[in-house]
PDB file of C-alpha atoms in Angstrom:
ATOM      1  CA  MET A  86     109.409 110.465 124.774  1.00 44.00           C
ATOM      2  CA  THR A  87     110.063 107.372 126.802  1.00 43.00           C
ATOM      3  CA  SER A  88     107.983 105.153 128.992  1.00 45.00           C
ATOM      4  CA  ASP A  89     107.614 106.326 132.588  1.00 49.00           C
ATOM      5  CA  ILE A  90     107.814 102.743 133.898  1.00 46.00           C
ATOM      6  CA  PRO A  91     111.293 101.179 133.999  1.00 44.00           C
ATOM      7  CA  SER A  92     111.779  97.933 132.132  1.00 43.00           C
ATOM      8  CA  GLU A  93     112.253  95.110 134.565  1.00 45.00           C
ATOM      9  CA  GLU A  94     111.483  91.990 132.565  1.00 47.00           C
ATOM     10  CA  PRO A  95     111.824  89.031 134.914  1.00 48.00           C
ATOM     11  CA  LYS A  96     112.945  85.699 133.624  1.00 49.00           C
ATOM     12  CA  ARG A  97     109.852  83.722 132.767  1.00 57.00           C
ATOM     13  CA  ASN A  98     109.253  80.048 132.515  1.00 63.00           C
ATOM     14  CA  LEU A  99     107.198  80.187 129.342  1.00 73.00           C
ATOM     15  CA  LYS A 100     106.231  76.532 129.659  1.00 77.00           C
ATOM     16  CA  LYS A 101     103.976  77.590 132.508  1.00 83.00           C
ATOM     17  CA  ASP A 102     102.228  80.029 130.168  1.00 84.00           C
ATOM     18  CA  LEU A 103     101.394  77.386 127.553  1.00 87.00           C
ATOM     19  CA  PRO A 104      98.230  76.056 129.241  1.00 88.00           C
ATOM     20  CA  LEU A 105      96.898  79.610 129.580  1.00 87.00           C
ATOM     21  CA  THR A 106      97.618  80.819 126.043  1.00 89.00           C
ATOM     22  CA  LEU A 107      96.541  77.551 124.426  1.00 90.00           C
ATOM     23  CA  GLY A 108      93.427  77.472 126.596  1.00 92.00           C
ATOM     24  CA  ILE A 109      92.488  81.038 125.631  1.00 91.00           C
ATOM     25  CA  SER A 110      93.112  80.191 121.969  1.00 92.00           C
ATOM     26  CA  ALA A 111      90.937  77.066 122.151  1.00 93.00           C
ATOM     27  CA  VAL A 112      88.079  78.852 123.928  1.00 93.00           C
ATOM     28  CA  TYR A 113      88.180  81.635 121.339  1.00 92.00           C
ATOM     29  CA  LEU A 114      88.061  79.222 118.408  1.00 92.00           C
ATOM     30  CA  ILE A 115      85.262  77.121 119.916  1.00 93.00           C
ATOM     31  CA  LEU A 116      83.173  80.153 120.855  1.00 92.00           C
ATOM     32  CA  SER A 117      83.746  81.691 117.438  1.00 91.00           C
ATOM     33  CA  TYR A 118      82.687  78.502 115.698  1.00 91.00           C
ATOM     34  CA  PHE A 119      79.335  78.436 117.468  1.00 92.00           C
ATOM     35  CA  LEU A 120      78.673  82.190 117.260  1.00 91.00           C
ATOM     36  CA  VAL A 121      79.883  83.261 113.830  1.00 87.00           C
ATOM     37  CA  GLY A 122      81.217  80.118 112.183  1.00 88.00           C
ATOM     38  CA  TYR A 123      84.731  79.070 111.244  1.00 84.00           C
ATOM     39  CA  LYS A 124      86.903  81.591 109.392  1.00 84.00           C
ATOM     40  CA  THR A 125      90.580  81.466 108.470  1.00 86.00           C
ATOM     41  CA  ASP A 126      90.934  84.944 110.005  1.00 84.00           C
ATOM     42  CA  GLN A 127      90.488  83.354 113.418  1.00 89.00           C
ATOM     43  CA  LEU A 128      93.442  81.016 112.908  1.00 91.00           C
ATOM     44  CA  VAL A 129      95.562  83.907 111.644  1.00 90.00           C
ATOM     45  CA  LEU A 130      94.735  85.912 114.775  1.00 91.00           C
ATOM     46  CA  ILE A 131      95.571  82.991 117.059  1.00 92.00           C
ATOM     47  CA  GLY A 132      98.777  82.325 115.146  1.00 93.00           C
ATOM     48  CA  ILE A 133      99.950  85.935 115.393  1.00 92.00           C
ATOM     49  CA  PHE A 134      99.101  86.165 119.082  1.00 92.00           C
ATOM     50  CA  ASN A 135     100.944  82.988 120.062  1.00 92.00           C
ATOM     51  CA  ALA A 136     103.913  83.639 117.771  1.00 93.00           C
ATOM     52  CA  LEU A 137     104.489  87.105 119.196  1.00 92.00           C
ATOM     53  CA  TYR A 138     103.884  85.941 122.758  1.00 91.00           C
ATOM     54  CA  TYR A 139     106.651  83.340 122.593  1.00 91.00           C
ATOM     55  CA  LEU A 140     109.051  84.943 120.102  1.00 90.00           C
ATOM     56  CA  SER A 141     110.806  87.362 122.473  1.00 90.00           C
ATOM     57  CA  ALA A 142     110.277  89.505 125.549  1.00 90.00           C
ATOM     58  CA  THR A 143     109.652  92.596 123.390  1.00 92.00           C
ATOM     59  CA  THR A 144     107.086  90.932 121.141  1.00 93.00           C
ATOM     60  CA  ARG A 145     105.393  89.414 124.195  1.00 93.00           C
ATOM     61  CA  LYS A 146     104.965  92.849 125.771  1.00 94.00           C
ATOM     62  CA  PHE A 147     103.786  94.199 122.426  1.00 93.00           C
ATOM     63  CA  ILE A 148     101.038  91.604 121.942  1.00 94.00           C
ATOM     64  CA  ILE A 149      99.947  91.828 125.591  1.00 94.00           C
ATOM     65  CA  GLY A 150      99.443  95.552 125.095  1.00 94.00           C
ATOM     66  CA  PHE A 151      97.644  95.065 121.792  1.00 93.00           C
ATOM     67  CA  SER A 152      95.371  92.473 123.385  1.00 94.00           C
ATOM     68  CA  ILE A 153      93.202  95.484 124.275  1.00 92.00           C
ATOM     69  CA  PHE A 154      92.614  96.030 120.567  1.00 91.00           C
ATOM     70  CA  ILE A 155      92.165  92.298 119.973  1.00 92.00           C
ATOM     71  CA  VAL A 156      89.340  92.224 122.521  1.00 91.00           C
ATOM     72  CA  TYR A 157      87.629  95.048 120.634  1.00 90.00           C
ATOM     73  CA  TRP A 158      88.007  93.210 117.338  1.00 89.00           C
ATOM     74  CA  ILE A 159      86.517  90.013 118.769  1.00 92.00           C
ATOM     75  CA  ILE A 160      83.528  91.891 120.202  1.00 91.00           C
ATOM     76  CA  TYR A 161      82.991  93.572 116.829  1.00 89.00           C
ATOM     77  CA  ASP A 162      83.143  90.223 115.048  1.00 89.00           C
ATOM     78  CA  TYR A 163      80.718  88.607 117.487  1.00 91.00           C
ATOM     79  CA  MET A 164      78.134  91.302 116.808  1.00 90.00           C
ATOM     80  CA  LYS A 165      77.249  89.262 113.720  1.00 88.00           C
ATOM     81  CA  ALA A 166      75.672  86.704 116.042  1.00 91.00           C
ATOM     82  CA  PHE A 167      73.399  89.334 117.593  1.00 93.00           C
ATOM     83  CA  PRO A 168      72.020  91.591 114.827  1.00 93.00           C
ATOM     84  CA  ASN A 169      70.877  94.889 116.264  1.00 94.00           C
ATOM     85  CA  TYR A 170      67.658  94.840 114.230  1.00 94.00           C
ATOM     86  CA  ASN A 171      66.486  91.969 116.434  1.00 95.00           C
ATOM     87  CA  TYR A 172      66.276  94.351 119.379  1.00 95.00           C
ATOM     88  CA  ASN A 173      65.011  97.654 117.976  1.00 96.00           C
ATOM     89  CA  PRO A 174      63.367  98.845 114.746  1.00 96.00           C
ATOM     90  CA  VAL A 175      65.701  99.991 111.985  1.00 97.00           C
ATOM     91  CA  HIS A 176      65.608 103.673 111.091  1.00 97.00           C
ATOM     92  CA  ILE A 177      65.532 104.102 107.330  1.00 97.00           C
ATOM     93  CA  ALA A 178      63.072 106.689 105.998  1.00 97.00           C
ATOM     94  CA  ASP A 179      63.134 108.928 109.070  1.00 97.00           C
ATOM     95  CA  LEU A 180      66.933 109.209 109.014  1.00 97.00           C
ATOM     96  CA  TYR A 181      66.951 109.857 105.270  1.00 97.00           C
ATOM     97  CA  ASN A 182      64.306 112.572 105.610  1.00 97.00           C
ATOM     98  CA  PHE A 183      66.166 114.150 108.536  1.00 97.00           C
ATOM     99  CA  GLU A 184      69.356 114.270 106.472  1.00 97.00           C
ATOM    100  CA  LYS A 185      67.561 115.883 103.553  1.00 97.00           C
ATOM    101  CA  SER A 186      65.727 118.435 105.706  1.00 96.00           C
ATOM    102  CA  VAL A 187      68.831 119.543 107.625  1.00 97.00           C
ATOM    103  CA  PHE A 188      71.675 119.082 105.142  1.00 97.00           C
ATOM    104  CA  GLY A 189      69.795 118.914 101.831  1.00 96.00           C
ATOM    105  CA  ILE A 190      71.330 120.430  98.682  1.00 96.00           C
ATOM    106  CA  THR A 191      69.306 121.904  95.842  1.00 95.00           C
ATOM    107  CA  GLU A 192      70.045 120.065  92.599  1.00 92.00           C
ATOM    108  CA  GLY A 193      68.036 121.502  89.740  1.00 88.00           C
ATOM    109  CA  LYS A 194      64.481 121.588  90.994  1.00 90.00           C
ATOM    110  CA  SER A 195      64.997 118.882  93.601  1.00 92.00           C
ATOM    111  CA  LEU A 196      66.304 118.763  97.128  1.00 96.00           C
ATOM    112  CA  VAL A 197      68.777 115.904  97.562  1.00 96.00           C
ATOM    113  CA  THR A 198      70.929 114.582 100.376  1.00 97.00           C
ATOM    114  CA  PRO A 199      74.705 115.216 100.255  1.00 97.00           C
ATOM    115  CA  ASN A 200      75.143 111.533  99.309  1.00 97.00           C
ATOM    116  CA  GLU A 201      72.770 111.893  96.387  1.00 97.00           C
ATOM    117  CA  TYR A 202      74.488 115.097  95.307  1.00 97.00           C
ATOM    118  CA  TRP A 203      77.901 113.438  95.152  1.00 97.00           C
ATOM    119  CA  LEU A 204      76.420 110.396  93.448  1.00 96.00           C
ATOM    120  CA  LEU A 205      75.500 112.759  90.612  1.00 95.00           C
ATOM    121  CA  HIS A 206      78.944 114.377  90.582  1.00 96.00           C
ATOM    122  CA  THR A 207      81.461 111.546  90.903  1.00 95.00           C
ATOM    123  CA  ASN A 208      84.817 111.606  89.175  1.00 95.00           C
ATOM    124  CA  ALA A 209      87.772 109.239  88.976  1.00 96.00           C
ATOM    125  CA  PHE A 210      90.062 111.482  91.041  1.00 97.00           C
ATOM    126  CA  LEU A 211      87.677 111.580  94.006  1.00 97.00           C
ATOM    127  CA  ASP A 212      86.882 107.874  93.606  1.00 97.00           C
ATOM    128  CA  VAL A 213      90.559 106.999  94.046  1.00 97.00           C
ATOM    129  CA  LEU A 214      91.296 109.633  96.695  1.00 97.00           C
ATOM    130  CA  THR A 215      88.363 108.701  98.930  1.00 96.00           C
ATOM    131  CA  GLY A 216      89.216 105.017  98.522  1.00 96.00           C
ATOM    132  CA  PHE A 217      92.734 105.601  99.808  1.00 95.00           C
ATOM    133  CA  PHE A 218      91.425 107.676 102.707  1.00 96.00           C
ATOM    134  CA  TYR A 219      88.953 104.945 103.658  1.00 93.00           C
ATOM    135  CA  LEU A 220      91.715 102.351 103.621  1.00 93.00           C
ATOM    136  CA  MET A 221      93.490 104.304 106.375  1.00 92.00           C
ATOM    137  CA  TRP A 222      90.823 103.950 109.065  1.00 87.00           C
ATOM    138  CA  ILE A 223      92.588 100.986 110.693  1.00 86.00           C
ATOM    139  CA  PRO A 224      96.254 101.138 109.523  1.00 90.00           C
ATOM    140  CA  VAL A 225      96.784 104.715 110.753  1.00 93.00           C
ATOM    141  CA  PRO A 226      95.481 104.111 114.321  1.00 93.00           C
ATOM    142  CA  LEU A 227      97.396 100.808 114.525  1.00 92.00           C
ATOM    143  CA  ALA A 228     100.638 102.334 113.252  1.00 94.00           C
ATOM    144  CA  PHE A 229     100.256 105.241 115.677  1.00 95.00           C
ATOM    145  CA  ALA A 230      99.629 102.799 118.541  1.00 95.00           C
ATOM    146  CA  ALA A 231     102.720 100.807 117.572  1.00 94.00           C
ATOM    147  CA  TYR A 232     104.804 103.989 117.612  1.00 95.00           C
ATOM    148  CA  LEU A 233     103.459 104.923 121.042  1.00 95.00           C
ATOM    149  CA  PHE A 234     104.314 101.440 122.323  1.00 95.00           C
ATOM    150  CA  PHE A 235     108.000 102.080 121.664  1.00 94.00           C
ATOM    151  CA  THR A 236     108.045 105.720 122.773  1.00 93.00           C
ATOM    152  CA  ASN A 237     105.459 106.270 125.509  1.00 94.00           C
ATOM    153  CA  LYS A 238     103.739 103.191 126.878  1.00 95.00           C
ATOM    154  CA  ARG A 239     101.381 105.147 129.115  1.00 95.00           C
ATOM    155  CA  TYR A 240     100.038 107.088 126.152  1.00 95.00           C
ATOM    156  CA  PHE A 241      99.949 103.798 124.235  1.00 96.00           C
ATOM    157  CA  LEU A 242      97.545 102.362 126.805  1.00 96.00           C
ATOM    158  CA  TYR A 243      95.542 105.575 127.038  1.00 97.00           C
ATOM    159  CA  PHE A 244      95.150 105.649 123.249  1.00 97.00           C
ATOM    160  CA  LEU A 245      94.074 102.012 122.902  1.00 96.00           C
ATOM    161  CA  LEU A 246      91.702 102.173 125.847  1.00 97.00           C
ATOM    162  CA  THR A 247      90.123 105.384 124.524  1.00 97.00           C
ATOM    163  CA  PHE A 248      89.794 103.754 121.099  1.00 95.00           C
ATOM    164  CA  VAL A 249      88.038 100.699 122.540  1.00 95.00           C
ATOM    165  CA  TRP A 250      85.894 102.767 124.910  1.00 97.00           C
ATOM    166  CA  ALA A 251      84.651 104.996 122.073  1.00 97.00           C
ATOM    167  CA  ASN A 252      83.821 101.857 120.074  1.00 95.00           C
ATOM    168  CA  LEU A 253      81.835 100.384 122.947  1.00 96.00           C
ATOM    169  CA  LEU A 254      79.869 103.623 123.251  1.00 97.00           C
ATOM    170  CA  GLY A 255      79.187 103.440 119.525  1.00 97.00           C
ATOM    171  CA  PHE A 256      78.089  99.810 119.786  1.00 96.00           C
ATOM    172  CA  VAL A 257      75.533 100.784 122.423  1.00 96.00           C
ATOM    173  CA  VAL A 258      74.055 103.331 120.029  1.00 97.00           C
ATOM    174  CA  TYR A 259      74.020 100.702 117.254  1.00 96.00           C
ATOM    175  CA  TYR A 260      71.686  98.579 119.345  1.00 97.00           C
ATOM    176  CA  LEU A 261      69.574 101.452 120.639  1.00 97.00           C
ATOM    177  CA  TYR A 262      69.251 103.081 117.231  1.00 97.00           C
ATOM    178  CA  PRO A 263      69.767 100.658 114.323  1.00 97.00           C
ATOM    179  CA  ALA A 264      70.187 102.748 111.183  1.00 97.00           C
ATOM    180  CA  ALA A 265      70.475 102.007 107.482  1.00 97.00           C
ATOM    181  CA  PRO A 266      73.291 103.622 105.486  1.00 97.00           C
ATOM    182  CA  PRO A 267      72.593 105.847 102.460  1.00 97.00           C
ATOM    183  CA  TRP A 268      73.502 103.140  99.946  1.00 96.00           C
ATOM    184  CA  TYR A 269      70.786 100.928 101.406  1.00 96.00           C
ATOM    185  CA  VAL A 270      68.116 103.493 100.524  1.00 96.00           C
ATOM    186  CA  GLN A 271      69.640 103.898  97.064  1.00 95.00           C
ATOM    187  CA  GLN A 272      69.409 100.152  96.429  1.00 94.00           C
ATOM    188  CA  HIS A 273      66.413  98.977  98.475  1.00 95.00           C
ATOM    189  CA  GLY A 274      64.313 102.039  99.199  1.00 96.00           C
ATOM    190  CA  PHE A 275      62.683 102.344 102.618  1.00 96.00           C
ATOM    191  CA  ASP A 276      61.711  98.688 103.070  1.00 95.00           C
ATOM    192  CA  PHE A 277      63.542  96.776 105.793  1.00 95.00           C
ATOM    193  CA  ILE A 278      65.240  93.596 104.574  1.00 93.00           C
ATOM    194  CA  ALA A 279      66.775  91.538 107.385  1.00 91.00           C
ATOM    195  CA  GLY A 280      70.120  89.933 106.681  1.00 85.00           C
ATOM    196  CA  THR A 281      71.052  92.330 103.897  1.00 89.00           C
ATOM    197  CA  PRO A 282      74.719  91.660 103.064  1.00 88.00           C
ATOM    198  CA  GLY A 283      77.397  94.332 103.263  1.00 87.00           C
ATOM    199  CA  ASN A 284      77.982  96.487 100.229  1.00 90.00           C
ATOM    200  CA  THR A 285      80.941  98.467  98.908  1.00 92.00           C
ATOM    201  CA  ALA A 286      78.630 101.271  97.698  1.00 93.00           C
ATOM    202  CA  GLY A 287      80.713 104.090  96.180  1.00 94.00           C
ATOM    203  CA  LEU A 288      83.944 102.314  97.046  1.00 94.00           C
ATOM    204  CA  ALA A 289      83.135  99.910  94.213  1.00 94.00           C
ATOM    205  CA  ARG A 290      84.374 102.671  91.894  1.00 96.00           C
ATOM    206  CA  PHE A 291      87.814 102.428  93.541  1.00 95.00           C
ATOM    207  CA  ASP A 292      87.850  98.671  92.965  1.00 94.00           C
ATOM    208  CA  HIS A 293      86.709  99.163  89.382  1.00 94.00           C
ATOM    209  CA  PHE A 294      89.376 101.792  88.700  1.00 95.00           C
ATOM    210  CA  PHE A 295      92.164  99.414  89.749  1.00 95.00           C
ATOM    211  CA  ASN A 296      90.349  96.279  88.531  1.00 94.00           C
ATOM    212  CA  ILE A 297      90.543  94.670  91.990  1.00 93.00           C
ATOM    213  CA  GLN A 298      88.078  93.445  94.640  1.00 90.00           C
ATOM    214  CA  LEU A 299      89.696  94.961  97.728  1.00 89.00           C
ATOM    215  CA  PHE A 300      86.709  96.733  99.226  1.00 89.00           C
ATOM    216  CA  LYS A 301      84.373  93.986  98.072  1.00 87.00           C
ATOM    217  CA  SER A 302      86.327  91.489 100.198  1.00 83.00           C
ATOM    218  CA  ILE A 303      86.401  93.878 103.169  1.00 81.00           C
ATOM    219  CA  TYR A 304      82.679  94.618 103.227  1.00 82.00           C
ATOM    220  CA  ALA A 305      81.752  90.988 102.738  1.00 71.00           C
ATOM    221  CA  LYS A 306      82.981  90.560 106.344  1.00 68.00           C
ATOM    222  CA  GLY A 307      80.956  93.422 107.805  1.00 67.00           C
ATOM    223  CA  SER A 308      79.268  92.756 111.130  1.00 62.00           C
ATOM    224  CA  ASN A 309      76.007  94.632 110.546  1.00 83.00           C
ATOM    225  CA  VAL A 310      74.649  96.671 107.673  1.00 90.00           C
ATOM    226  CA  PHE A 311      72.283  98.530 109.991  1.00 95.00           C
ATOM    227  CA  ALA A 312      75.023 100.093 112.103  1.00 93.00           C
ATOM    228  CA  ALA A 313      75.555 103.356 110.272  1.00 94.00           C
ATOM    229  CA  MET A 314      74.825 105.696 113.196  1.00 95.00           C
ATOM    230  CA  PRO A 315      77.279 106.771 114.542  1.00 97.00           C
ATOM    231  CA  SER A 316      80.038 106.528 111.954  1.00 96.00           C
ATOM    232  CA  LEU A 317      82.908 105.036 113.936  1.00 94.00           C
ATOM    233  CA  HIS A 318      85.078 105.445 110.837  1.00 92.00           C
ATOM    234  CA  SER A 319      84.703 109.148 111.574  1.00 95.00           C
ATOM    235  CA  ALA A 320      85.487 108.712 115.274  1.00 96.00           C
ATOM    236  CA  TYR A 321      88.813 106.871 114.938  1.00 94.00           C
ATOM    237  CA  PRO A 322      90.898 109.577 113.232  1.00 95.00           C
ATOM    238  CA  LEU A 323      89.713 112.200 115.720  1.00 97.00           C
ATOM    239  CA  ILE A 324      91.083 110.072 118.573  1.00 97.00           C
ATOM    240  CA  VAL A 325      94.391 109.818 116.690  1.00 96.00           C
ATOM    241  CA  VAL A 326      94.491 113.602 116.237  1.00 96.00           C
ATOM    242  CA  TYR A 327      93.723 114.137 119.929  1.00 97.00           C
ATOM    243  CA  TYR A 328      96.616 111.977 121.112  1.00 96.00           C
ATOM    244  CA  GLY A 329      98.818 113.327 118.344  1.00 94.00           C
ATOM    245  CA  THR A 330      98.159 116.794 119.750  1.00 93.00           C
ATOM    246  CA  LYS A 331      98.783 115.700 123.341  1.00 91.00           C
ATOM    247  CA  GLY A 332     102.041 114.076 122.272  1.00 87.00           C
ATOM    248  CA  LYS A 333     103.042 117.216 120.334  1.00 86.00           C
ATOM    249  CA  PHE A 334     103.493 115.338 117.059  1.00 88.00           C
ATOM    250  CA  ARG A 335     103.197 118.559 115.076  1.00 84.00           C
ATOM    251  CA  LYS A 336     104.322 117.300 111.663  1.00 88.00           C
ATOM    252  CA  ALA A 337     102.557 113.974 112.014  1.00 92.00           C
ATOM    253  CA  ASN A 338      99.382 115.733 113.083  1.00 93.00           C
ATOM    254  CA  VAL A 339      99.207 117.553 109.748  1.00 94.00           C
ATOM    255  CA  PHE A 340      98.960 114.106 108.169  1.00 95.00           C
ATOM    256  CA  PHE A 341      96.524 112.876 110.838  1.00 96.00           C
ATOM    257  CA  ILE A 342      94.230 115.882 110.338  1.00 96.00           C
ATOM    258  CA  THR A 343      94.339 115.432 106.565  1.00 96.00           C
ATOM    259  CA  VAL A 344      93.365 111.776 106.930  1.00 96.00           C
ATOM    260  CA  MET A 345      90.620 112.688 109.403  1.00 97.00           C
ATOM    261  CA  VAL A 346      88.973 115.238 107.107  1.00 97.00           C
ATOM    262  CA  GLY A 347      89.491 112.910 104.141  1.00 97.00           C
ATOM    263  CA  ILE A 348      87.705 110.039 105.888  1.00 97.00           C
ATOM    264  CA  TRP A 349      84.843 112.321 106.900  1.00 97.00           C
ATOM    265  CA  PHE A 350      84.369 113.406 103.298  1.00 97.00           C
ATOM    266  CA  ALA A 351      84.850 109.885 101.943  1.00 97.00           C
ATOM    267  CA  ALA A 352      82.137 108.513 104.241  1.00 97.00           C
ATOM    268  CA  VAL A 353      79.596 110.848 102.625  1.00 97.00           C
ATOM    269  CA  TYR A 354      81.000 110.783  99.074  1.00 97.00           C
ATOM    270  CA  THR A 355      80.881 106.976  98.895  1.00 96.00           C
ATOM    271  CA  SER A 356      77.347 106.804 100.401  1.00 96.00           C
ATOM    272  CA  HIS A 357      78.484 104.768 103.384  1.00 96.00           C
ATOM    273  CA  HIS A 358      77.258 107.375 105.848  1.00 97.00           C
ATOM    274  CA  TYR A 359      74.989 110.363 106.076  1.00 98.00           C
ATOM    275  CA  LEU A 360      76.499 113.629 107.237  1.00 98.00           C
ATOM    276  CA  ALA A 361      74.429 113.118 110.404  1.00 98.00           C
ATOM    277  CA  ASP A 362      76.247 109.782 110.944  1.00 98.00           C
ATOM    278  CA  VAL A 363      79.612 111.510 110.584  1.00 98.00           C
ATOM    279  CA  LEU A 364      78.684 114.193 113.112  1.00 98.00           C
ATOM    280  CA  ALA A 365      77.423 111.500 115.489  1.00 97.00           C
ATOM    281  CA  GLY A 366      80.761 109.704 115.077  1.00 97.00           C
ATOM    282  CA  ILE A 367      82.645 112.890 115.931  1.00 98.00           C
ATOM    283  CA  ALA A 368      80.420 113.339 118.991  1.00 98.00           C
ATOM    284  CA  THR A 369      81.058 109.723 120.026  1.00 98.00           C
ATOM    285  CA  ALA A 370      84.812 110.277 119.817  1.00 98.00           C
ATOM    286  CA  LEU A 371      84.582 113.438 121.922  1.00 98.00           C
ATOM    287  CA  VAL A 372      82.397 111.759 124.541  1.00 98.00           C
ATOM    288  CA  GLY A 373      84.773 108.785 124.559  1.00 98.00           C
ATOM    289  CA  ILE A 374      87.851 110.980 124.980  1.00 98.00           C
ATOM    290  CA  PHE A 375      86.526 113.148 127.767  1.00 97.00           C
ATOM    291  CA  SER A 376      84.773 110.365 129.662  1.00 98.00           C
ATOM    292  CA  PHE A 377      87.919 108.214 129.467  1.00 98.00           C
ATOM    293  CA  ASN A 378      89.978 111.101 130.871  1.00 97.00           C
ATOM    294  CA  TRP A 379      87.680 111.013 133.890  1.00 97.00           C
ATOM    295  CA  LEU A 380      87.552 107.217 134.145  1.00 97.00           C
ATOM    296  CA  LYS A 381      91.329 106.786 134.064  1.00 96.00           C
ATOM    297  CA  GLU A 382      91.578 108.787 137.267  1.00 95.00           C
ATOM    298  CA  GLN A 383      89.188 106.445 139.057  1.00 96.00           C
ATOM    299  CA  LYS A 384      90.765 103.665 141.095  1.00 94.00           C
ATOM    300  CA  PRO A 385      89.577 100.545 139.173  1.00 94.00           C
ATOM    301  CA  LEU A 386      90.806 101.731 135.783  1.00 96.00           C
ATOM    302  CA  ALA A 387      93.875 103.457 137.231  1.00 96.00           C
ATOM    303  CA  ASN A 388      94.921 100.186 138.896  1.00 96.00           C
ATOM    304  CA  PHE A 389      94.334  98.251 135.656  1.00 96.00           C
ATOM    305  CA  ILE A 390      96.487 100.707 133.702  1.00 96.00           C
ATOM    306  CA  GLU A 391      99.321 100.433 136.225  1.00 96.00           C
ATOM    307  CA  ARG A 392      99.208  96.631 136.081  1.00 96.00           C
ATOM    308  CA  MET A 393      99.272  96.721 132.293  1.00 95.00           C
ATOM    309  CA  LEU A 394     102.211  99.122 132.358  1.00 95.00           C
ATOM    310  CA  LYS A 395     104.196  96.674 134.447  1.00 94.00           C
ATOM    311  CA  LEU A 396     103.385  93.857 132.041  1.00 93.00           C
ATOM    312  CA  ILE A 397     104.466  95.715 128.918  1.00 94.00           C
ATOM    313  CA  SER A 398     107.431  97.716 130.281  1.00 90.00           C
TER     314      SER A 398
END
């Protein structure tokens, strides 16, 4: 597959771009400082963006295209400044009881949630396997997007925009329906504790197996503990599978589907999400995909996509 827009990179006077890129970088750093505080990650992001923008024409097109994903990441990071539990009550006991009543499993004489069932039946093989699956939730979509950039730029934009759109839909639900994850109930019961830090939950067993603190470092940066419904971890791989199917990546899609099912299982096995959260994540991906397919035919978004295609082709 190749891009359907011919490459016509005009000669650019990059000195004229310096005020814009440096200005955007400065505004981002200042805004980040006041909203979420200073972090080295912010400097790394700015460094990568500016380095790729000025390194070559190809890297400039690449980072302009990926700026769609960067915008999503910044919005996600800034959610820390506006905790969803400040706007609506957090659902803890009612979600737990719903999970047990609909998906409960009989264990001995008790009815337990799927999370509680797997907590009683962990093993090292599943600890490691689910850890590896959970590590793929960002690298796989990013690698797939990078491949599309070099093979089909229109699909590249469609994929990234669908990804971001599904996330935004999920963020809306986060604020309308703040929800505690299963591990929260396991550790804190049904009492609401504002500002509860992120937790590795069952993924701690992966860290322990390899004697590392990989997931501990990842979840220390989480934006909001009470954003379990829907599980966007479960939404991402479905979007990859959808575009993998549209692009007829038959062999790759076997891998994508395996990762998708693995992440769905891992979310429940590690007590990061209820099965209801996973199903809500799948529904969010489907709504995002089909609503984006309608939106991209509407003039405002269609014009934006065509302008982006010219910039990155």
